[in-house]
Tab-separated table of C-alpha atoms and ligand atoms in Angstrom:
chain	number	residue	atom	x	y	z
A	1	MET	CA	-58.553	-17.851	-104.105
A	2	ILE	CA	-56.338	-20.158	-101.224
A	3	GLU	CA	-53.484	-21.033	-102.337
A	4	THR	CA	-51.714	-24.210	-100.473
A	5	ARG	CA	-48.699	-26.942	-102.607
A	6	PHE	CA	-51.900	-28.354	-103.673
A	7	THR	CA	-53.093	-25.940	-105.884
A	8	GLN	CA	-49.940	-25.105	-107.302
A	9	LEU	CA	-49.411	-28.136	-108.198
A	10	VAL	CA	-52.604	-28.786	-110.345
A	11	GLY	CA	-53.715	-25.742	-111.077
A	12	ALA	CA	-56.776	-24.880	-109.380
A	13	SER	CA	-57.791	-21.788	-107.453
A	14	ALA	CA	-59.101	-23.440	-104.604
A	15	PRO	CA	-58.003	-26.900	-102.204
A	16	ILE	CA	-60.850	-28.215	-102.671
A	17	GLN	CA	-61.128	-31.875	-104.584
A	18	VAL	CA	-64.676	-33.328	-105.132
A	19	ALA	CA	-64.753	-37.651	-104.572
A	20	SER	CA	-65.236	-39.206	-107.719
A	21	MET	CA	-69.022	-41.081	-107.000
A	22	PRO	CA	-69.652	-43.026	-110.061
A	23	GLY	CA	-73.258	-42.433	-111.098
A	24	VAL	CA	-73.216	-39.352	-109.142
A	25	SER	CA	-70.772	-37.460	-110.781
A	26	THR	CA	-71.997	-36.830	-113.882
A	27	VAL	CA	-69.679	-35.227	-116.491
A	28	GLU	CA	-72.181	-32.300	-115.690
A	29	LEU	CA	-70.738	-32.064	-111.911
A	30	VAL	CA	-67.256	-32.599	-113.436
A	31	VAL	CA	-67.347	-29.332	-114.838
A	32	ALA	CA	-69.174	-27.267	-112.942
A	33	VAL	CA	-67.161	-28.627	-110.023
A	34	ALA	CA	-63.875	-27.606	-112.700
A	35	ASN	CA	-65.559	-24.551	-113.426
A	36	ALA	CA	-65.520	-23.137	-109.809
A	37	GLY	CA	-61.951	-23.348	-109.658
A	38	ALA	CA	-61.687	-26.939	-107.346
A	39	VAL	CA	-60.566	-30.043	-109.194
A	40	GLY	CA	-63.816	-32.425	-110.531
A	41	MET	CA	-62.758	-36.301	-110.390
A	42	LEU	CA	-64.547	-39.063	-112.784
A	43	GLY	CA	-65.458	-41.710	-111.930
A	44	THR	CA	-66.210	-44.990	-114.273
A	45	PRO	CA	-65.434	-48.474	-113.573
A	46	THR	CA	-67.773	-50.149	-116.394
A	47	TRP	CA	-66.482	-47.843	-119.327
A	48	SER	CA	-64.490	-48.928	-122.485
A	49	PRO	CA	-61.653	-46.247	-123.075
A	50	GLU	CA	-63.612	-45.027	-126.353
A	51	LEU	CA	-66.256	-43.898	-124.154
A	52	LEU	CA	-63.896	-43.094	-121.265
A	53	ASP	CA	-62.432	-40.487	-124.709
A	54	ALA	CA	-64.997	-39.482	-125.901
A	55	GLU	CA	-66.604	-37.871	-122.285
A	56	LEU	CA	-63.166	-36.507	-121.758
A	57	ALA	CA	-63.434	-34.798	-124.589
A	58	ARG	CA	-66.715	-33.718	-124.207
A	59	ILE	CA	-65.486	-32.066	-120.645
A	60	ALA	CA	-62.228	-30.538	-121.528
A	61	LYS	CA	-64.226	-28.151	-124.335
A	62	ALA	CA	-66.598	-27.690	-121.647
A	63	THR	CA	-64.130	-25.921	-118.773
A	64	SER	CA	-60.094	-25.068	-119.512
A	65	GLY	CA	-60.400	-26.007	-115.418
A	66	VAL	CA	-58.299	-29.116	-113.713
A	67	PHE	CA	-60.137	-32.231	-114.514
A	68	GLY	CA	-59.508	-35.468	-113.198
A	69	VAL	CA	-60.290	-39.482	-113.420
A	70	ASN	CA	-59.945	-41.889	-110.991
A	71	PHE	CA	-60.063	-45.972	-110.938
A	72	LEU	CA	-60.905	-48.438	-108.439
A	73	VAL	CA	-58.451	-51.181	-108.710
A	74	PRO	CA	-60.451	-53.952	-108.561
A	75	PHE	CA	-62.778	-52.943	-111.391
A	76	LEU	CA	-58.845	-51.726	-113.005
A	77	ASP	CA	-59.261	-51.679	-117.436
A	78	PRO	CA	-55.630	-51.013	-118.370
A	79	ASN	CA	-55.906	-49.755	-121.077
A	80	CYS	CA	-57.879	-46.967	-119.674
A	81	VAL	CA	-54.725	-45.864	-117.739
A	82	ALA	CA	-53.459	-43.345	-121.283
A	83	VAL	CA	-56.549	-43.118	-122.680
A	84	ALA	CA	-57.364	-40.764	-119.258
A	85	ALA	CA	-53.367	-39.420	-119.039
A	86	ARG	CA	-54.148	-37.794	-122.073
A	87	ARG	CA	-57.038	-35.749	-121.372
A	88	ALA	CA	-57.087	-34.902	-117.326
A	89	ARG	CA	-54.349	-33.124	-115.722
A	90	ILE	CA	-55.134	-36.175	-112.731
A	91	VAL	CA	-55.029	-40.203	-112.764
A	92	GLU	CA	-56.021	-41.269	-109.515
A	93	PHE	CA	-56.480	-44.695	-107.939
A	94	PHE	CA	-58.043	-46.466	-104.913
A	95	TYR	CA	-58.819	-49.715	-103.048
A	96	GLY	CA	-55.837	-51.451	-103.727
A	97	GLU	CA	-51.430	-51.273	-103.259
A	98	PRO	CA	-50.229	-48.743	-104.919
A	99	GLN	CA	-47.789	-49.627	-108.066
A	100	ARG	CA	-45.184	-47.898	-109.810
A	101	ALA	CA	-46.242	-49.680	-113.033
A	102	LEU	CA	-49.241	-47.862	-112.864
A	103	VAL	CA	-48.097	-44.931	-111.698
A	104	ASP	CA	-45.326	-45.008	-114.481
A	105	GLU	CA	-47.699	-45.290	-117.218
A	106	ALA	CA	-49.750	-42.457	-116.264
A	107	HIS	CA	-46.899	-39.881	-115.863
A	108	ALA	CA	-46.125	-41.305	-119.872
A	109	HIS	CA	-48.999	-39.765	-120.607
A	110	GLY	CA	-48.495	-36.534	-119.425
A	111	ALA	CA	-50.720	-36.853	-115.754
A	112	LEU	CA	-50.264	-35.964	-112.306
A	113	VAL	CA	-50.750	-39.277	-110.094
A	114	SER	CA	-53.030	-39.462	-106.925
A	115	TRP	CA	-53.714	-42.510	-104.603
A	116	GLN	CA	-56.103	-42.102	-102.174
A	117	VAL	CA	-54.975	-44.598	-98.825
A	118	GLY	CA	-56.353	-45.038	-95.428
A	119	SER	CA	-52.860	-46.137	-93.977
A	120	GLN	CA	-49.628	-44.241	-92.232
A	121	GLY	CA	-48.282	-47.505	-94.445
A	122	GLU	CA	-49.945	-47.534	-97.666
A	123	ALA	CA	-49.395	-43.177	-97.575
A	124	LEU	CA	-45.611	-44.395	-97.371
A	125	ALA	CA	-46.245	-47.204	-100.217
A	126	ALA	CA	-47.683	-44.708	-102.496
A	127	GLU	CA	-44.989	-42.178	-102.112
A	128	SER	CA	-42.814	-44.450	-102.744
A	129	ALA	CA	-44.097	-45.643	-106.355
A	130	GLY	CA	-44.210	-42.153	-107.620
A	131	CYS	CA	-47.142	-40.344	-106.516
A	132	ASP	CA	-47.294	-36.697	-107.052
A	133	PHE	CA	-50.189	-35.903	-103.715
A	134	ILE	CA	-52.690	-38.512	-101.955
A	135	VAL	CA	-55.794	-38.371	-100.096
A	136	ALA	CA	-55.294	-39.586	-96.554
A	137	GLN	CA	-59.317	-40.965	-96.397
A	138	GLY	CA	-60.210	-41.159	-92.778
A	139	THR	CA	-62.897	-44.144	-91.633
A	140	GLU	CA	-65.823	-41.137	-91.610
A	141	ALA	CA	-65.891	-41.301	-95.324
A	142	GLY	CA	-69.133	-41.936	-97.093
A	143	GLY	CA	-68.663	-44.910	-99.793
A	144	HIS	CA	-66.279	-47.702	-99.726
A	145	VAL	CA	-63.580	-47.007	-96.566
A	146	ARG	CA	-59.831	-48.473	-97.097
A	147	GLY	CA	-58.446	-48.269	-93.408
A	148	GLN	CA	-59.277	-48.443	-90.060
A	149	THR	CA	-58.499	-45.179	-88.347
A	150	SER	CA	-60.834	-41.879	-88.424
A	151	LEU	CA	-59.476	-38.820	-90.133
A	152	LEU	CA	-57.148	-36.838	-88.028
A	153	PRO	CA	-54.840	-39.425	-86.071
A	154	LEU	CA	-54.787	-40.996	-90.031
A	155	LEU	CA	-53.288	-37.414	-91.147
A	156	SER	CA	-51.486	-36.111	-88.373
A	157	ALA	CA	-49.679	-39.968	-89.391
A	158	VAL	CA	-49.341	-40.097	-92.627
A	159	LEU	CA	-47.791	-36.023	-92.330
A	160	ASP	CA	-45.871	-37.513	-90.146
A	161	THR	CA	-44.378	-40.205	-92.739
A	162	VAL	CA	-44.351	-38.560	-97.314
A	163	ARG	CA	-43.180	-34.914	-98.813
A	164	ILE	CA	-45.701	-34.710	-101.261
A	165	PRO	CA	-49.308	-32.399	-100.461
A	166	VAL	CA	-51.790	-34.684	-98.797
A	167	LEU	CA	-55.580	-33.599	-99.195
A	168	ALA	CA	-57.406	-35.038	-96.173
A	169	ALA	CA	-61.226	-37.122	-96.599
A	170	GLY	CA	-63.778	-38.440	-94.297
A	171	GLY	CA	-66.647	-36.514	-92.491
A	172	LEU	CA	-65.690	-33.273	-94.521
A	173	ALA	CA	-68.527	-31.042	-95.473
A	174	THR	CA	-67.919	-27.659	-93.791
A	175	ALA	CA	-66.073	-24.313	-94.625
A	176	ARG	CA	-65.417	-25.114	-90.853
A	177	ASP	CA	-64.421	-28.597	-92.152
A	178	LEU	CA	-61.864	-27.161	-94.602
A	179	ALA	CA	-59.855	-25.188	-92.361
A	180	ALA	CA	-59.215	-27.646	-89.719
A	181	VAL	CA	-57.483	-30.346	-91.885
A	182	LEU	CA	-55.568	-27.085	-93.469
A	183	ALA	CA	-54.447	-25.727	-90.593
A	184	CYS	CA	-53.139	-29.083	-89.107
A	185	GLY	CA	-50.986	-29.517	-92.674
A	186	ALA	CA	-53.117	-30.984	-94.951
A	187	ALA	CA	-52.955	-28.862	-98.444
A	188	GLY	CA	-56.741	-29.526	-99.229
A	189	ALA	CA	-60.017	-31.348	-98.942
A	190	ARG	CA	-61.977	-33.739	-100.483
A	191	MET	CA	-65.554	-34.322	-100.217
A	192	GLY	CA	-67.865	-36.561	-101.402
A	193	THR	CA	-71.457	-36.377	-99.520
A	194	ARG	CA	-71.895	-33.626	-99.854
A	195	PHE	CA	-72.106	-33.091	-103.070
A	196	VAL	CA	-74.169	-36.096	-103.837
A	197	ALA	CA	-76.945	-33.236	-102.590
A	198	CYS	CA	-75.699	-30.702	-105.398
A	199	SER	CA	-78.248	-29.713	-108.411
A	200	GLU	CA	-75.537	-31.501	-110.999
A	201	SER	CA	-75.690	-35.033	-109.446
A	202	GLY	CA	-76.436	-37.547	-110.886
A	203	ALA	CA	-78.166	-39.521	-107.679
A	204	HIS	CA	-81.936	-40.375	-108.146
A	205	PRO	CA	-83.381	-37.736	-106.090
A	206	ASP	CA	-84.994	-40.132	-103.044
A	207	TYR	CA	-81.250	-40.392	-102.313
A	208	VAL	CA	-81.019	-37.099	-102.124
A	209	LYS	CA	-83.372	-36.917	-99.995
A	210	ALA	CA	-82.616	-39.110	-96.943
A	211	LEU	CA	-79.028	-37.600	-97.076
A	212	LEU	CA	-80.941	-34.362	-96.556
A	213	ALA	CA	-82.933	-36.082	-93.239
A	214	ALA	CA	-80.111	-37.962	-92.136
A	215	ASN	CA	-77.125	-37.403	-89.224
A	216	ALA	CA	-73.883	-38.584	-88.595
A	217	GLU	CA	-75.300	-41.631	-86.548
A	218	ASP	CA	-77.597	-42.523	-89.380
A	219	THR	CA	-75.189	-43.951	-91.377
A	220	CYS	CA	-72.728	-47.482	-90.654
A	221	LEU	CA	-69.547	-49.001	-91.746
A	222	THR	CA	-70.659	-52.044	-93.098
A	223	GLU	CA	-70.112	-55.133	-96.037
A	224	VAL	CA	-73.909	-55.583	-96.725
A	225	PHE	CA	-73.362	-53.764	-100.551
A	226	SER	CA	-70.693	-56.545	-101.462
A	227	GLU	CA	-72.401	-58.690	-104.504
A	228	ILE	CA	-69.636	-58.422	-107.236
A	229	TRP	CA	-66.977	-56.272	-104.746
A	230	PRO	CA	-66.184	-58.625	-101.447
A	231	ASN	CA	-64.098	-57.667	-98.038
A	232	ALA	CA	-64.721	-54.258	-98.899
A	233	PRO	CA	-66.436	-52.038	-96.025
A	234	HIS	CA	-68.304	-49.004	-96.632
A	235	ARG	CA	-70.262	-46.705	-95.104
A	236	VAL	CA	-74.519	-46.371	-96.070
A	237	LEU	CA	-76.970	-44.729	-94.176
A	238	CYS	CA	-78.420	-46.982	-91.541
A	239	SER	CA	-81.979	-47.475	-93.448
A	240	ALA	CA	-80.534	-48.364	-96.478
A	241	VAL	CA	-79.103	-51.901	-94.874
A	242	ALA	CA	-82.258	-52.780	-93.144
A	243	ALA	CA	-83.914	-52.217	-95.764
A	244	ALA	CA	-82.318	-54.559	-98.099
A	245	GLN	CA	-82.071	-57.297	-95.758
A	246	ALA	CA	-85.094	-56.908	-95.199
A	247	THR	CA	-86.914	-57.440	-99.193
A	248	LYS	CA	-86.697	-61.187	-100.367
A	249	ASP	CA	-86.135	-59.533	-102.976
A	250	ALA	CA	-83.018	-60.767	-105.730
A	251	ILE	CA	-83.947	-57.946	-107.823
A	252	VAL	CA	-84.649	-54.710	-106.027
A	253	GLY	CA	-84.439	-52.358	-109.173
A	254	GLU	CA	-83.791	-52.015	-112.508
A	255	THR	CA	-80.878	-49.303	-113.931
A	256	LEU	CA	-80.025	-47.546	-117.477
A	257	HIS	CA	-76.339	-49.413	-118.084
A	258	GLY	CA	-75.336	-47.073	-121.365
A	259	GLY	CA	-78.979	-46.851	-122.488
A	260	VAL	CA	-78.861	-50.091	-121.547
A	261	ALA	CA	-81.596	-51.517	-118.729
A	262	THR	CA	-80.073	-53.581	-116.466
A	263	PRO	CA	-81.464	-55.181	-113.215
A	264	ILE	CA	-80.032	-54.804	-110.017
A	265	PRO	CA	-79.159	-57.475	-107.507
A	266	ARG	CA	-80.002	-57.195	-104.039
A	267	PHE	CA	-76.668	-56.040	-102.327
A	268	SER	CA	-74.992	-54.629	-105.112
A	269	PRO	CA	-72.808	-52.002	-105.008
A	270	PHE	CA	-74.222	-49.811	-107.474
A	271	VAL	CA	-75.913	-46.246	-106.616
A	272	PRO	CA	-78.941	-45.504	-107.642
A	273	THR	CA	-78.780	-42.558	-110.046
A	274	ALA	CA	-81.772	-40.569	-111.675
A	275	GLY	CA	-82.378	-43.291	-114.095
A	276	THR	CA	-82.575	-46.186	-111.681
A	277	THR	CA	-86.354	-47.339	-110.968
A	278	GLY	CA	-87.300	-50.154	-108.200
A	279	ASN	CA	-86.872	-50.345	-104.008
A	280	ILE	CA	-84.331	-47.298	-103.726
A	281	GLY	CA	-84.161	-46.754	-100.147
A	282	ALA	CA	-82.955	-50.863	-100.196
A	283	MET	CA	-79.770	-49.919	-102.636
A	284	ALA	CA	-76.909	-48.833	-101.562
A	285	LEU	CA	-77.028	-45.328	-100.533
A	286	TYR	CA	-73.571	-44.209	-99.456
A	287	ALA	CA	-72.911	-42.088	-96.890
A	288	GLY	CA	-70.807	-40.120	-94.969
A	289	GLU	CA	-70.500	-38.573	-91.339
A	290	SER	CA	-70.649	-35.350	-92.870
A	291	VAL	CA	-73.875	-36.462	-93.883
A	292	THR	CA	-74.750	-33.819	-90.630
A	293	HIS	CA	-74.344	-30.720	-92.855
A	294	VAL	CA	-75.947	-31.493	-95.756
A	295	ARG	CA	-79.129	-29.874	-95.321
A	296	SER	CA	-80.364	-27.838	-98.847
A	297	VAL	CA	-79.592	-29.148	-102.736
A	298	GLU	CA	-77.473	-26.331	-104.136
A	299	PRO	CA	-75.447	-25.881	-107.508
A	300	ALA	CA	-71.774	-27.066	-107.067
A	301	ALA	CA	-70.760	-23.771	-107.646
A	302	ALA	CA	-72.535	-22.051	-104.705
A	303	ILE	CA	-71.482	-25.012	-102.135
A	304	ILE	CA	-67.935	-24.491	-103.444
A	305	ALA	CA	-68.487	-20.491	-103.036
A	306	LYS	CA	-69.316	-20.676	-99.424
A	307	LEU	CA	-66.532	-22.945	-98.589
A	308	VAL	CA	-63.680	-20.500	-99.687
A	309	SER	CA	-65.308	-17.614	-98.101
A	310	GLY	CA	-66.073	-19.601	-94.651
A	311	VAL	CA	-62.236	-20.428	-94.622
A	312	GLU	CA	-61.172	-16.728	-95.791
A	313	ARG	CA	-63.396	-15.451	-92.170
A	314	ASN	CA	-62.321	-18.267	-90.100
A	315	ARG	CA	-58.740	-17.482	-90.550
A	316	ARG	CA	-59.496	-13.910	-89.838
B	401	FMN	C1	-71.457	-41.829	-103.200
B	401	FMN	C2	-70.021	-42.139	-102.917
B	401	FMN	C3	-69.494	-43.270	-104.157
B	401	FMN	C4	-67.714	-42.821	-103.898
B	401	FMN	N1	-66.985	-43.677	-104.438
B	401	FMN	C5	-65.950	-43.387	-104.838
B	401	FMN	C6	-64.794	-43.697	-105.937
B	401	FMN	O1	-65.580	-44.422	-106.900
B	401	FMN	N2	-63.934	-44.206	-105.614
B	401	FMN	C7	-62.986	-43.642	-105.030
B	401	FMN	O2	-61.813	-43.416	-104.514
B	401	FMN	N3	-63.709	-43.635	-103.372
B	401	FMN	C8	-65.945	-43.027	-103.867
B	401	FMN	N4	-66.079	-42.609	-102.481
B	401	FMN	C9	-65.603	-42.167	-101.240
B	401	FMN	C10	-64.659	-40.585	-101.712
B	401	FMN	O3	-63.548	-40.903	-102.591
B	401	FMN	C11	-64.653	-40.307	-100.218
B	401	FMN	O4	-63.316	-40.622	-98.914
B	401	FMN	C12	-65.597	-39.952	-99.607
B	401	FMN	O5	-67.041	-39.094	-100.179
B	401	FMN	C13	-64.727	-39.021	-98.706
B	401	FMN	O6	-66.074	-39.015	-96.989
B	401	FMN	P1	-67.345	-37.647	-97.594
B	401	FMN	O7	-67.964	-38.726	-97.864
B	401	FMN	O8	-68.248	-38.001	-95.990
B	401	FMN	O9	-66.895	-36.121	-97.525
B	401	FMN	C14	-67.105	-41.983	-103.053
B	401	FMN	C15	-68.043	-41.708	-102.152
B	401	FMN	C16	-69.570	-41.759	-102.429
B	401	FMN	C17	-70.098	-40.565	-100.837
């Protein structure tokens, strides 16, 4: 157990939040992370309030640990906020100016509220909007990247600016990384890419295989996978950019959305999941610079246990 202001606030025993990664963060992954004492996050951009409610009920039945729901602001269904806040400990937002009305709505239904931010100004805005904690995301991060500053300078600036607990995100995968951000003053770390390659991940096996073989320099910040979500830079494997640009196919594959086979257009931002078929290598293979340390597929609980024991060893 590592106690920080974050663990005290949310009631977790490990200062680790596993990022919500739609398609990757299955109910099973969220439950495994919560049962291991860290914080599991569900990401649900295309879900109806009814489906969200049912899946959160399933999670609540399977764990007494801490879990939350992440909303991408450009795709937010406002009816989902109250549903999430009634069932989850944390409601979190990303990729939009912090809004007091959203924070108040989630608070009113019983959740703590956080915002993932990419700049000092956005951190201050999130605190002023009433957030209970924030996540400072550096440009090393996998997936969509909000700001233009790498993690350490951003984290230091944000810690100088706000009083609420701050989690660090972007390029973190090891116990040494976690120890480093805790030493800097962060109340915990948020990790994404490391958990794409875990036993409970919903990612397509070829995506996981590509991560296991890649290093930080094999990732790039791009706007290539912008179909339906323009002007939103994201960090992916460079191989995915090359493969998507090389193909002439307007449709690169097919996936299951709510049990219905749905075509995947070229440059779609959706990750390939276990049920996806087609040209997997040409899809959005999000990866942070942390990918250098993704070398094995293990159960989420084993990854979390190693992170915690490794920090304790580093502190001795
Ligand atoms: C596959 C993938 C999907 C992601 N989807 C989301 C998302 O829906 N919402 C969000 O707030 N962040 C999302 N992120 C970004 C994470 O919140 C976090 O900033 C990032 O994973 C940290 O960097 P790391 O991947 O090096 O650990 C995603 C990241 C990845 C790798």
